[in-house]
JSON list of C-alpha atoms in Angstrom, two decimals:
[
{"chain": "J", "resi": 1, "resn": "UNK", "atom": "CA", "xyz": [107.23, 72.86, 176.89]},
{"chain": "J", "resi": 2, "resn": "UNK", "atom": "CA", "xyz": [106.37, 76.49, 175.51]},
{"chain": "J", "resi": 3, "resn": "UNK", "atom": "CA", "xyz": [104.84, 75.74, 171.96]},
{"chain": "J", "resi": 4, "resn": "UNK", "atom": "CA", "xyz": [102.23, 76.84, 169.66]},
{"chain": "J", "resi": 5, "resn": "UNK", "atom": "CA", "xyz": [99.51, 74.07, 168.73]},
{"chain": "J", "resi": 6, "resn": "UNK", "atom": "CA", "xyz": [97.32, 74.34, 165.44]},
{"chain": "J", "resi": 7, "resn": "UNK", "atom": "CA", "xyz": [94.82, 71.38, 164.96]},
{"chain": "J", "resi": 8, "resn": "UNK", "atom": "CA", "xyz": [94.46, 69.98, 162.70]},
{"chain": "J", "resi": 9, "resn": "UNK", "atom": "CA", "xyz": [97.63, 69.57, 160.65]},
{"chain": "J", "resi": 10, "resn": "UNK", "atom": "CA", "xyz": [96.02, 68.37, 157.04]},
{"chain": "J", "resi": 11, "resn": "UNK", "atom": "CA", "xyz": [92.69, 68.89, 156.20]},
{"chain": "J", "resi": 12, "resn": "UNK", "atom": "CA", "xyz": [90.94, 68.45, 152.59]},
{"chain": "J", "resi": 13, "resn": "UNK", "atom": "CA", "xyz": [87.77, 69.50, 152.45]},
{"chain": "J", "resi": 14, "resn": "UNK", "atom": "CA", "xyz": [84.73, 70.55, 149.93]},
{"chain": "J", "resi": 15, "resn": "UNK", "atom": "CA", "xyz": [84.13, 74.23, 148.54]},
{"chain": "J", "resi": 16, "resn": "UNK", "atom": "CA", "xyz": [81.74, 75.86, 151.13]},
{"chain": "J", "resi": 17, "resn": "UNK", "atom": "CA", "xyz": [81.86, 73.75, 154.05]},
{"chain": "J", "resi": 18, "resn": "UNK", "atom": "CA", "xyz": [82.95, 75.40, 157.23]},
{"chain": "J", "resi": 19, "resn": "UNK", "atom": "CA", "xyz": [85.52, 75.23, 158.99]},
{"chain": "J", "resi": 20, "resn": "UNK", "atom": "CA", "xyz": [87.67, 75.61, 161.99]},
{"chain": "J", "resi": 21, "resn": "UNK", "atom": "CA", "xyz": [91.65, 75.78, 162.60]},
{"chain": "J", "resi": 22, "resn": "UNK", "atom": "CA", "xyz": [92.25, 75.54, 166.16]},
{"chain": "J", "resi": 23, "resn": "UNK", "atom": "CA", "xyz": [95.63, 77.54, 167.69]},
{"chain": "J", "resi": 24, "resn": "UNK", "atom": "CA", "xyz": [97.05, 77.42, 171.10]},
{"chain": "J", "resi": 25, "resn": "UNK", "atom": "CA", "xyz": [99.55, 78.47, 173.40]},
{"chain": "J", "resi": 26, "resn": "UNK", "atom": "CA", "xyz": [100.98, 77.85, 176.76]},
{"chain": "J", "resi": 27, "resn": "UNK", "atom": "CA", "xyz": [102.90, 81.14, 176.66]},
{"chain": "J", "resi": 28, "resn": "UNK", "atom": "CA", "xyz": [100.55, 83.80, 178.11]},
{"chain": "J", "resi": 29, "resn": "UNK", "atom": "CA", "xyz": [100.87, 85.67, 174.86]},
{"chain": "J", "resi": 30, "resn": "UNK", "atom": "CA", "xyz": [99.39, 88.54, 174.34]},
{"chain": "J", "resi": 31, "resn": "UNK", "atom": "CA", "xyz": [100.05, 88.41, 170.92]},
{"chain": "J", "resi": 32, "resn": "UNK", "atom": "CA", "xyz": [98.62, 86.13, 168.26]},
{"chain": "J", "resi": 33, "resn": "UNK", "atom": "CA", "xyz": [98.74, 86.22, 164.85]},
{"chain": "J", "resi": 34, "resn": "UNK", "atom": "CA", "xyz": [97.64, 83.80, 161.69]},
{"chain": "J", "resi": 35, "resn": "UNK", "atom": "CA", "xyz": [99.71, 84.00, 158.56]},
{"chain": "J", "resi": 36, "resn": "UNK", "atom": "CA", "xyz": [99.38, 81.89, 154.99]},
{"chain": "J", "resi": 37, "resn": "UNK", "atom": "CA", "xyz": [102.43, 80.69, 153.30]},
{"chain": "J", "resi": 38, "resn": "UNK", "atom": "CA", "xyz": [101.77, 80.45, 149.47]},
{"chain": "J", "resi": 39, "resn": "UNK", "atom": "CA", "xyz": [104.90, 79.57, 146.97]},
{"chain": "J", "resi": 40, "resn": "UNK", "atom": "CA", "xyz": [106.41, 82.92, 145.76]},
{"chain": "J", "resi": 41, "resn": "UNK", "atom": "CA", "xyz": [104.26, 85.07, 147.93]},
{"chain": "J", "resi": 42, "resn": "UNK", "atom": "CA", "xyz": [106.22, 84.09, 151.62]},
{"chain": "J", "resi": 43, "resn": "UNK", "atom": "CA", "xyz": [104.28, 84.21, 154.44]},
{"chain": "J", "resi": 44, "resn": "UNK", "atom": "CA", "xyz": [101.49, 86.81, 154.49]},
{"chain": "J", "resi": 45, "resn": "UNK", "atom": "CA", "xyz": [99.36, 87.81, 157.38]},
{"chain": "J", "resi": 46, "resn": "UNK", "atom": "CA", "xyz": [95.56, 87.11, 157.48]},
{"chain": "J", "resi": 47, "resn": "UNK", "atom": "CA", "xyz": [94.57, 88.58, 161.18]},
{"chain": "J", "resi": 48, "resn": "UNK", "atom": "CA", "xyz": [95.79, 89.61, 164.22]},
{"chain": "J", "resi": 49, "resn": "UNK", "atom": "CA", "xyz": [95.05, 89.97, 167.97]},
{"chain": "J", "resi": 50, "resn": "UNK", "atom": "CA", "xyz": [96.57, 92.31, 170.12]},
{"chain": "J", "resi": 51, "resn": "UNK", "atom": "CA", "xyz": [94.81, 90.57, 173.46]},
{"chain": "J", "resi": 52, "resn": "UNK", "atom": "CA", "xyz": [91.33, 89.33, 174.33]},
{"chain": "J", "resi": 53, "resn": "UNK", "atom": "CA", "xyz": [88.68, 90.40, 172.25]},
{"chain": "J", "resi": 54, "resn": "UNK", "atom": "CA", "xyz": [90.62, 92.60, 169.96]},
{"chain": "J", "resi": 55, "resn": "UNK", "atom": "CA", "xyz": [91.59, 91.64, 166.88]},
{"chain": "J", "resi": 56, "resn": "UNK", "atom": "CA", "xyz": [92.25, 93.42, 163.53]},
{"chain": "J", "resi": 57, "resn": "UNK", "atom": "CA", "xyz": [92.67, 92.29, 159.75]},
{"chain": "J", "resi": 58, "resn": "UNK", "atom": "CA", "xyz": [96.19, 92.08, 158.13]},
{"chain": "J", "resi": 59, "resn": "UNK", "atom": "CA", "xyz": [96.97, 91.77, 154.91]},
{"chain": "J", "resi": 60, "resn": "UNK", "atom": "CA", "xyz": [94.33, 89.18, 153.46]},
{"chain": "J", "resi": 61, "resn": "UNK", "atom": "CA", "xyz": [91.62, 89.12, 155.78]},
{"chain": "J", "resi": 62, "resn": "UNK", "atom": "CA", "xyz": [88.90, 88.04, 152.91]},
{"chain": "J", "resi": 63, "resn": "UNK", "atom": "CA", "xyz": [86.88, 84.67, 153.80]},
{"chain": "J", "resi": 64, "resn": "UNK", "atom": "CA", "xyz": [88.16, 84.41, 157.30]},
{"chain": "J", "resi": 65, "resn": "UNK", "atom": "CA", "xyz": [86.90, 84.80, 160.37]},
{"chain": "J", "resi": 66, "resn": "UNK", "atom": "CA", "xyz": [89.09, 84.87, 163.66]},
{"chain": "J", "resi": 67, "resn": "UNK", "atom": "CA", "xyz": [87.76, 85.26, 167.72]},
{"chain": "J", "resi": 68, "resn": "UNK", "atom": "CA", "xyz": [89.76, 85.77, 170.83]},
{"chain": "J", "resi": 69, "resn": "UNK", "atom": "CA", "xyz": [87.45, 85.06, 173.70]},
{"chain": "J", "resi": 70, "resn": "UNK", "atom": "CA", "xyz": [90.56, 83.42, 175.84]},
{"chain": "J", "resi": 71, "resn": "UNK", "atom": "CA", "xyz": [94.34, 84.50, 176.00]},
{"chain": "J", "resi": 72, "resn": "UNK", "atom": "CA", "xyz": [95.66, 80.97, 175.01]},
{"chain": "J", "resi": 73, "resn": "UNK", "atom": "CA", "xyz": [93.31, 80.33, 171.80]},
{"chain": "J", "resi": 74, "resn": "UNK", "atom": "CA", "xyz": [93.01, 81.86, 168.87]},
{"chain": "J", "resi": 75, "resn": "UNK", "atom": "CA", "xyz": [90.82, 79.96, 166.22]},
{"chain": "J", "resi": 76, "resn": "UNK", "atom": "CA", "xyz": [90.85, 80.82, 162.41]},
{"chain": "J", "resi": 77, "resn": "UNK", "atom": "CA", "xyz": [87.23, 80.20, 160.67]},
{"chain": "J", "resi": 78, "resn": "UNK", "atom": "CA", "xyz": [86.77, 79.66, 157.19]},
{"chain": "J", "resi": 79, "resn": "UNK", "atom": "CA", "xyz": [82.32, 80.10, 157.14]},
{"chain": "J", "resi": 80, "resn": "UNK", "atom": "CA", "xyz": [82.98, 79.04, 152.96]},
{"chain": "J", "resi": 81, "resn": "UNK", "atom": "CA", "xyz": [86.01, 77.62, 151.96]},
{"chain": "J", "resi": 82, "resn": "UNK", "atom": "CA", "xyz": [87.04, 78.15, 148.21]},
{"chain": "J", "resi": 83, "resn": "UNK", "atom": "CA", "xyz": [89.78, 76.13, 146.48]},
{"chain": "J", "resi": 84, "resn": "UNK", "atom": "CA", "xyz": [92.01, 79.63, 146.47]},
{"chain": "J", "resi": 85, "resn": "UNK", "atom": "CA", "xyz": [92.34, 79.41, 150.47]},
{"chain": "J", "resi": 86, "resn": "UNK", "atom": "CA", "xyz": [94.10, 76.03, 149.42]},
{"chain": "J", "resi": 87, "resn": "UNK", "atom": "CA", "xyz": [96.93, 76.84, 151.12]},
{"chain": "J", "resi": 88, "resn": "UNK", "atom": "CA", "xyz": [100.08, 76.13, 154.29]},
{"chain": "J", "resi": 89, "resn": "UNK", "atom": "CA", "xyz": [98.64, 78.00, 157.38]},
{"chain": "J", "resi": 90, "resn": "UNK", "atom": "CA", "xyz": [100.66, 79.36, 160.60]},
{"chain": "J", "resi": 91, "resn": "UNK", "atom": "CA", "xyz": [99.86, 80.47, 164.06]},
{"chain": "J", "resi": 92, "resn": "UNK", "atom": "CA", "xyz": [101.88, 82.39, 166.28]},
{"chain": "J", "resi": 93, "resn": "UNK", "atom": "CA", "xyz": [102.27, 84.21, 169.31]},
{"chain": "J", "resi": 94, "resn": "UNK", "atom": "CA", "xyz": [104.51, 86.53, 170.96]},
{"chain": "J", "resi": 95, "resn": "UNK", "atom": "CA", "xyz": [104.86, 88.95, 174.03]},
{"chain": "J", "resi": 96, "resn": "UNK", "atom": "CA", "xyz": [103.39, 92.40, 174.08]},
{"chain": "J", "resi": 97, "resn": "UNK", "atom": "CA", "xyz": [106.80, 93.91, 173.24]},
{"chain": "J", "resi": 98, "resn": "UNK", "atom": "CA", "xyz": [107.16, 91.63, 170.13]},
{"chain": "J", "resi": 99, "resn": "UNK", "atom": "CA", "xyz": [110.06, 93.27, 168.66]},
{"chain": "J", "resi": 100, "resn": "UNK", "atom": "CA", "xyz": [112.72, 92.28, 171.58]},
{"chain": "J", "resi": 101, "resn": "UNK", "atom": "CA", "xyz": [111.40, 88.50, 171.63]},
{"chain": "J", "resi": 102, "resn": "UNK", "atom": "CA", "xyz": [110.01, 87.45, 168.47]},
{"chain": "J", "resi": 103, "resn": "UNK", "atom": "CA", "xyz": [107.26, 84.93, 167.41]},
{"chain": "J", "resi": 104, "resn": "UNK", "atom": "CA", "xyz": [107.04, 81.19, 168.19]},
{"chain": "J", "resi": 105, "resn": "UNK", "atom": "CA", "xyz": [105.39, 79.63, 165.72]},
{"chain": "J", "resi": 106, "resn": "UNK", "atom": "CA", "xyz": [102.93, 76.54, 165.08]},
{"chain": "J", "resi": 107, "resn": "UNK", "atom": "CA", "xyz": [103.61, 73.82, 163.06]},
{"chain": "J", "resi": 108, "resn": "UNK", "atom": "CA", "xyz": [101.07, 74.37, 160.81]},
{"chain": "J", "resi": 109, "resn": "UNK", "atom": "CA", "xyz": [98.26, 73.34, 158.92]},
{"chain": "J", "resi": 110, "resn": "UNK", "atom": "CA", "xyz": [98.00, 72.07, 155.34]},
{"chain": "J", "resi": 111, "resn": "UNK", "atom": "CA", "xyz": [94.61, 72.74, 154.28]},
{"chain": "J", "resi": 112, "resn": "UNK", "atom": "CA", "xyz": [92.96, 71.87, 150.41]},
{"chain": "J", "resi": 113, "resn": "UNK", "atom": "CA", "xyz": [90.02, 72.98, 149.27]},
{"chain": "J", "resi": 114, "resn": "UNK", "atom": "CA", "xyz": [88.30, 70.71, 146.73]},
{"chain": "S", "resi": 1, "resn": "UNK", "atom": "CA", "xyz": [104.51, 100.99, 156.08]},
{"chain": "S", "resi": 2, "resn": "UNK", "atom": "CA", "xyz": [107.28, 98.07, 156.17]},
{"chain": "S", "resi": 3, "resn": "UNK", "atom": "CA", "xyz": [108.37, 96.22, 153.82]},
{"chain": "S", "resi": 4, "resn": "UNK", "atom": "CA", "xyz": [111.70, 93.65, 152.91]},
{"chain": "S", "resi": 5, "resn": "UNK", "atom": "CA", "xyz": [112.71, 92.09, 149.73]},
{"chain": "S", "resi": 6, "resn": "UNK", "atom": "CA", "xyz": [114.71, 89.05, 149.63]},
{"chain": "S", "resi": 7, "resn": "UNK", "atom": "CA", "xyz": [116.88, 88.72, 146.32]},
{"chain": "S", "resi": 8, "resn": "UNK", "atom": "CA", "xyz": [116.96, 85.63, 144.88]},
{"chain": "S", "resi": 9, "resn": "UNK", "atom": "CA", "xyz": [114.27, 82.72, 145.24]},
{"chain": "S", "resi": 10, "resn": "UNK", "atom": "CA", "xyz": [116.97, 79.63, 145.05]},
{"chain": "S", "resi": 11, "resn": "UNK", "atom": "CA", "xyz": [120.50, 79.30, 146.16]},
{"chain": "S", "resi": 12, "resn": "UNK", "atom": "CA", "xyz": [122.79, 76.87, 145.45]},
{"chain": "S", "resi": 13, "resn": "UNK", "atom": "CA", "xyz": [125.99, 76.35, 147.30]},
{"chain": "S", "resi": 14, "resn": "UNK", "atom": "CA", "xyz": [128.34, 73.80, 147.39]},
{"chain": "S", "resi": 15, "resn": "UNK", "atom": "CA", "xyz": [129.01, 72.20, 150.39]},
{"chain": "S", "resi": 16, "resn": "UNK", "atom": "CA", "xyz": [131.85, 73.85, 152.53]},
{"chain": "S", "resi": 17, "resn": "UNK", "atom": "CA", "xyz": [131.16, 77.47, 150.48]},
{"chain": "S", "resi": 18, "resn": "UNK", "atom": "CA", "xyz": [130.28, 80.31, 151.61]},
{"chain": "S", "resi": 19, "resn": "UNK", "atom": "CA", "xyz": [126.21, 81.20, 151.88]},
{"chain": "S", "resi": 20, "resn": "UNK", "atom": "CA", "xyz": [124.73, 84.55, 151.93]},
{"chain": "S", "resi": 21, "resn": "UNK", "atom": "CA", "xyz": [121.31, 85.50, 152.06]},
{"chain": "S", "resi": 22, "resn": "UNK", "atom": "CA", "xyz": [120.01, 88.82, 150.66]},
{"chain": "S", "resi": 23, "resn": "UNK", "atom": "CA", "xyz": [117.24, 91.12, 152.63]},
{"chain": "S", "resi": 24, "resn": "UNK", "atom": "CA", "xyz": [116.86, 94.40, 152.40]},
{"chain": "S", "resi": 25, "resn": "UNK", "atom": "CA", "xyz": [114.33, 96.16, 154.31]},
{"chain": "S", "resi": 26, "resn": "UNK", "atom": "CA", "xyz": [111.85, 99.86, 154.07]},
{"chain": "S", "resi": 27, "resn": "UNK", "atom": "CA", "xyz": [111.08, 100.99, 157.63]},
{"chain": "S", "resi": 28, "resn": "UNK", "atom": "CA", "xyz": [109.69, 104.28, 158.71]},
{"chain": "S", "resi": 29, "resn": "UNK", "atom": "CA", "xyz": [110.99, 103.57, 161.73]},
{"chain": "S", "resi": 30, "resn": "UNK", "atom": "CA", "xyz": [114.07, 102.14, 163.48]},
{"chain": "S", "resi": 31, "resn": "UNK", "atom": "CA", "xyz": [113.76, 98.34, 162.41]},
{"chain": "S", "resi": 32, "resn": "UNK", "atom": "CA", "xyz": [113.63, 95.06, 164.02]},
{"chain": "S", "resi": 33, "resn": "UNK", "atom": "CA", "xyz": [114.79, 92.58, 162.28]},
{"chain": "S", "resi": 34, "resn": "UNK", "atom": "CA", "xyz": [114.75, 88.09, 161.51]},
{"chain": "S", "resi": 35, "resn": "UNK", "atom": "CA", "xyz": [115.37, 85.47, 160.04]},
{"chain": "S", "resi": 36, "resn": "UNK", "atom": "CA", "xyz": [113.76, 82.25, 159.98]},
{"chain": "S", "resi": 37, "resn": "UNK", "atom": "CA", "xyz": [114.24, 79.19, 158.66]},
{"chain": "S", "resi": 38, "resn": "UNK", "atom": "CA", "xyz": [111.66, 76.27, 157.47]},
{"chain": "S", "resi": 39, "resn": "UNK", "atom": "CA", "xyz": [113.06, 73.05, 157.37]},
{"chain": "S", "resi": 40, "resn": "UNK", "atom": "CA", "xyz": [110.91, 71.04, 154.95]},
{"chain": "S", "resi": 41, "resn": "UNK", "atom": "CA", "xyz": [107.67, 69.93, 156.46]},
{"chain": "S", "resi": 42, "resn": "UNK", "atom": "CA", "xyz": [108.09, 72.24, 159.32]},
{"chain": "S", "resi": 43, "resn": "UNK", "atom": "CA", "xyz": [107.01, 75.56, 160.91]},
{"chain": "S", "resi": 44, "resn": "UNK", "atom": "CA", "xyz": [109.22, 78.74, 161.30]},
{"chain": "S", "resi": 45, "resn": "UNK", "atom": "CA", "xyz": [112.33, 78.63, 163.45]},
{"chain": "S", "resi": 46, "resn": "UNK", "atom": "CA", "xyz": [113.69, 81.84, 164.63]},
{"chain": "S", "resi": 47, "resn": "UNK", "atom": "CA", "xyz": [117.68, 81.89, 163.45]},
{"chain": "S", "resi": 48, "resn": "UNK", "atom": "CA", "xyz": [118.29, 85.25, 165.10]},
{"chain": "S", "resi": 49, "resn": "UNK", "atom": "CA", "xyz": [117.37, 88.61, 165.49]},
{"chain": "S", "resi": 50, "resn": "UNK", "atom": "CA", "xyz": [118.23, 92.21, 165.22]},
{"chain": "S", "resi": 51, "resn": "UNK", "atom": "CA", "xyz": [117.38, 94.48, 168.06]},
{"chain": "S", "resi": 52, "resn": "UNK", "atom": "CA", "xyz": [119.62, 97.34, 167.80]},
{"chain": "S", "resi": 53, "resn": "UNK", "atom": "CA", "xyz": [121.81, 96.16, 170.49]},
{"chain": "S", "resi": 54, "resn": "UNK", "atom": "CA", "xyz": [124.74, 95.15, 168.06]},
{"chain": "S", "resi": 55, "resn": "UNK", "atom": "CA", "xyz": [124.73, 95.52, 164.34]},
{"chain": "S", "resi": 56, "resn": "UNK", "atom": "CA", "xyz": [126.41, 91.82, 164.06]},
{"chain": "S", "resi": 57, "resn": "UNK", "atom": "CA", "xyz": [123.77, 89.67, 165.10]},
{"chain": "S", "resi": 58, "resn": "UNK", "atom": "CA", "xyz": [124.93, 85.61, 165.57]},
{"chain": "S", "resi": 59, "resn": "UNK", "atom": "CA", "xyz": [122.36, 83.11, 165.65]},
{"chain": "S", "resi": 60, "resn": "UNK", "atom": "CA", "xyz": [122.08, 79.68, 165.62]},
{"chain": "S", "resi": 61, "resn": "UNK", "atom": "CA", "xyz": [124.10, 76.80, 163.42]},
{"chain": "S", "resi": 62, "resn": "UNK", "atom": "CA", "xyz": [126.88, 79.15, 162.59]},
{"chain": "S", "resi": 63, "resn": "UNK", "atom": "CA", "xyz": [124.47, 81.97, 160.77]},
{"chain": "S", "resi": 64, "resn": "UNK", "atom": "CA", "xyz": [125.27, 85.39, 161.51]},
{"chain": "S", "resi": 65, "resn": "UNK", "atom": "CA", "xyz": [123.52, 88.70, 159.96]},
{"chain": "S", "resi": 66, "resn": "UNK", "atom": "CA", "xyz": [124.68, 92.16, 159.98]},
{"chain": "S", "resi": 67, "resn": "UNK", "atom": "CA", "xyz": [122.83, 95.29, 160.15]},
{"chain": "S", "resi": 68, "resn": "UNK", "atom": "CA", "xyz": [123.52, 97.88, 157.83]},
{"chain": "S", "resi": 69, "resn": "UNK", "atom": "CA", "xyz": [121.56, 100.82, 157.90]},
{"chain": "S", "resi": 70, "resn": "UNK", "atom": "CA", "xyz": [123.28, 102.86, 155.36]},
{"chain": "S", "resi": 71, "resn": "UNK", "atom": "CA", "xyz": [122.19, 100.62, 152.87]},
{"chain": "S", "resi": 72, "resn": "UNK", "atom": "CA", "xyz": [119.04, 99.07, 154.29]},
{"chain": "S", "resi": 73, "resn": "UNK", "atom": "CA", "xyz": [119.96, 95.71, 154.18]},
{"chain": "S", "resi": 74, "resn": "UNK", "atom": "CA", "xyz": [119.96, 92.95, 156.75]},
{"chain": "S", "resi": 75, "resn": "UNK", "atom": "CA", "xyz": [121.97, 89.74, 154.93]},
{"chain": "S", "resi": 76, "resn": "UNK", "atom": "CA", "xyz": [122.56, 86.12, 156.23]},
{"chain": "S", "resi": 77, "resn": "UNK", "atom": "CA", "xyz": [125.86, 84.49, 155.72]},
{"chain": "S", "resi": 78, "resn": "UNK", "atom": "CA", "xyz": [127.88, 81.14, 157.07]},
{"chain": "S", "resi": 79, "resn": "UNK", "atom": "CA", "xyz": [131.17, 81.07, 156.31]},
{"chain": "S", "resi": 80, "resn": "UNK", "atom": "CA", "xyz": [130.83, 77.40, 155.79]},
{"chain": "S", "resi": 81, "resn": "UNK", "atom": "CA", "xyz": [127.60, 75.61, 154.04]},
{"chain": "S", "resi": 82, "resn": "UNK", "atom": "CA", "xyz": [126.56, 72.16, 155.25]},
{"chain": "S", "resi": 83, "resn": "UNK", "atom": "CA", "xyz": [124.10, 69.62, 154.04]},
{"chain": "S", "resi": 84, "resn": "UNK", "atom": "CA", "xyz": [121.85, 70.32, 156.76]},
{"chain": "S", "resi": 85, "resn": "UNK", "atom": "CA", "xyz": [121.26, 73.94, 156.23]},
{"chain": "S", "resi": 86, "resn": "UNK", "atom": "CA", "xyz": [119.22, 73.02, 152.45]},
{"chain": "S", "resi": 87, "resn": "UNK", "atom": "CA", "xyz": [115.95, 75.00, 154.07]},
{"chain": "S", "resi": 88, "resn": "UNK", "atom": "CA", "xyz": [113.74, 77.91, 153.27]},
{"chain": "S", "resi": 89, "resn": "UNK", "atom": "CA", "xyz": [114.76, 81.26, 154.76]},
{"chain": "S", "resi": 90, "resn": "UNK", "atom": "CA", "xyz": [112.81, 84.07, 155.12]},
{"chain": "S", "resi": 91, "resn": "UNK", "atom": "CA", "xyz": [113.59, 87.62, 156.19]},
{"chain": "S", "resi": 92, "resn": "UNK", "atom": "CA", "xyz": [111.26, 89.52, 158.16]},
{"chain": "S", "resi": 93, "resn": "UNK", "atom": "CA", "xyz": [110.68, 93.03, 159.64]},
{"chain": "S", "resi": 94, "resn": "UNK", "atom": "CA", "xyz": [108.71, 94.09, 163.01]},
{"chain": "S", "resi": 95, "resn": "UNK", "atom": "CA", "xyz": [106.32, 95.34, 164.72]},
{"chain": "S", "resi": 96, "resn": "UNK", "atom": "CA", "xyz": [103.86, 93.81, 162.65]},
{"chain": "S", "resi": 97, "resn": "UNK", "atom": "CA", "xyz": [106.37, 90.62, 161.76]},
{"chain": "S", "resi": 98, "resn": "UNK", "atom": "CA", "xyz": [106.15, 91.20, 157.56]},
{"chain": "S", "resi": 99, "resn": "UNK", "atom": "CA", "xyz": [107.86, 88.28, 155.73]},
{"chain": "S", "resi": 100, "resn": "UNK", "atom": "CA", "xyz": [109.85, 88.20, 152.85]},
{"chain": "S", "resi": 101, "resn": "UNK", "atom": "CA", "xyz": [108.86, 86.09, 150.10]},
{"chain": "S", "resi": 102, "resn": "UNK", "atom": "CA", "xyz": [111.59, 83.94, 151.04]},
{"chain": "S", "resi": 103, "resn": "UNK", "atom": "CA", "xyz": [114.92, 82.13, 149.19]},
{"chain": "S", "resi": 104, "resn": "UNK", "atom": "CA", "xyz": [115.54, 78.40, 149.08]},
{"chain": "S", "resi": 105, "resn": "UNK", "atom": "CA", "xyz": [119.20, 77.40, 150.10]},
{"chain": "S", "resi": 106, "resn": "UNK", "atom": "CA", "xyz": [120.44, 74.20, 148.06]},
{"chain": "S", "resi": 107, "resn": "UNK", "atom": "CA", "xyz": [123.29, 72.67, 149.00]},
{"chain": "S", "resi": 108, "resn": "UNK", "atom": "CA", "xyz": [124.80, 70.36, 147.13]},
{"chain": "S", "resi": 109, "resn": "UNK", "atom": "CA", "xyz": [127.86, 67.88, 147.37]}
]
């Protein structure tokens, strides 16, 4: 089945501890992206990789840390947590030509920062 | 730089009424556009999509949008709410895939 995996799906955790959010996909995506969904603000995008070993920030790259050493994975890092990246957290992937197919999504991960 | 605004945080619909959706989008260039819905607990479900091909765009459970570039605006209706459809929707605009801050359909009896 093509899906999207993040690991784990809740996580608490202590201010400053690090951190890792595993993502990935069976699609040969080019395309990955992580996004945080806070109420009010929708969905807002945190980085993005265009293929192996390029990646760029989006919109609220600040505390996190992404890597794309293999196609299919896509890990988000948190080196210090702090109770404001308490938040819902997506993966997804798409094609190179993401406009004709869209994004499959992950099912995401809950994490709280205590 | 892109952009869409979708009016209205909560809906609420009777069941059997009509539902529409507002989005309006800011594109430099000639959009792409989605929707997706999240059903609660869940991750992001692609309802349909807008790709220039046709500016009436049917998706999936009866939701249709329609592209209107005169007035910038890309809104979600079903002509017929159901219980099942009480979900988070959320507009969005590519290349980059920037979301909407989303509207939350209730549908009541």
């Amino acid at each position: 089945e093509a899906q999207v995996t993040q690991n784990p799906r809740y996580l608490i955790t202590v201010t400053g501890k690090k951190l890792t959010v595993t993502c990935s996909q069976n699609m040969n995506h080019e395309y990955m992206s992580w996004y945080r969904q806070d109420p009010g603000l929708g969905l807002r995008q945190i980085y993005y990789s265009m293929n192996v070993e390029v990646t760029d920030k989006g919109d609220v790259p600040e505390g996190y840390k992404v890597s794309r050493k293999e196609k299919r994975n896509f890990p988000l890092i948190l080196e210090s947590p702090s109770p404001n990246q308490t938040s819902l957290y997506f993966c997804a992937s798409s094609h190179r030509d993401s406009r004709n197919y869209g994004y499959t999504f992950g099912s995401g991960t809950r994490l709280t920062v205590v | 730089a892109q952009s869409v605004t979708q009016l209205g945080s909560h809906v609420s619909v009777s069941e059997g009424a009509l539902v529409l959706l507002r989005c309006n989008y800011s594109s430099s260039v000639p959009p792409y556009l989605f929707w997706y819905v999240q059903y609660p607990n869940q991750g992001l479900q692609l309802l349909l999509k807008y790709t220039s091909a046709a500016t009436l765009v049917k998706g999936i459970n009866g939701f249709e949008a329609e592209f209107k570039k005169s007035e910038t605006s890309f809104h979600l209706t079903k002509p017929s709410a159901h219980m099942s459809d009480a979900a988070e929707y959320f507009c969005a605009v590519s290349g980059k895939l920037t979301f909407g801050t989303g509207t939350r359909l209730q549908v009541t009896l």
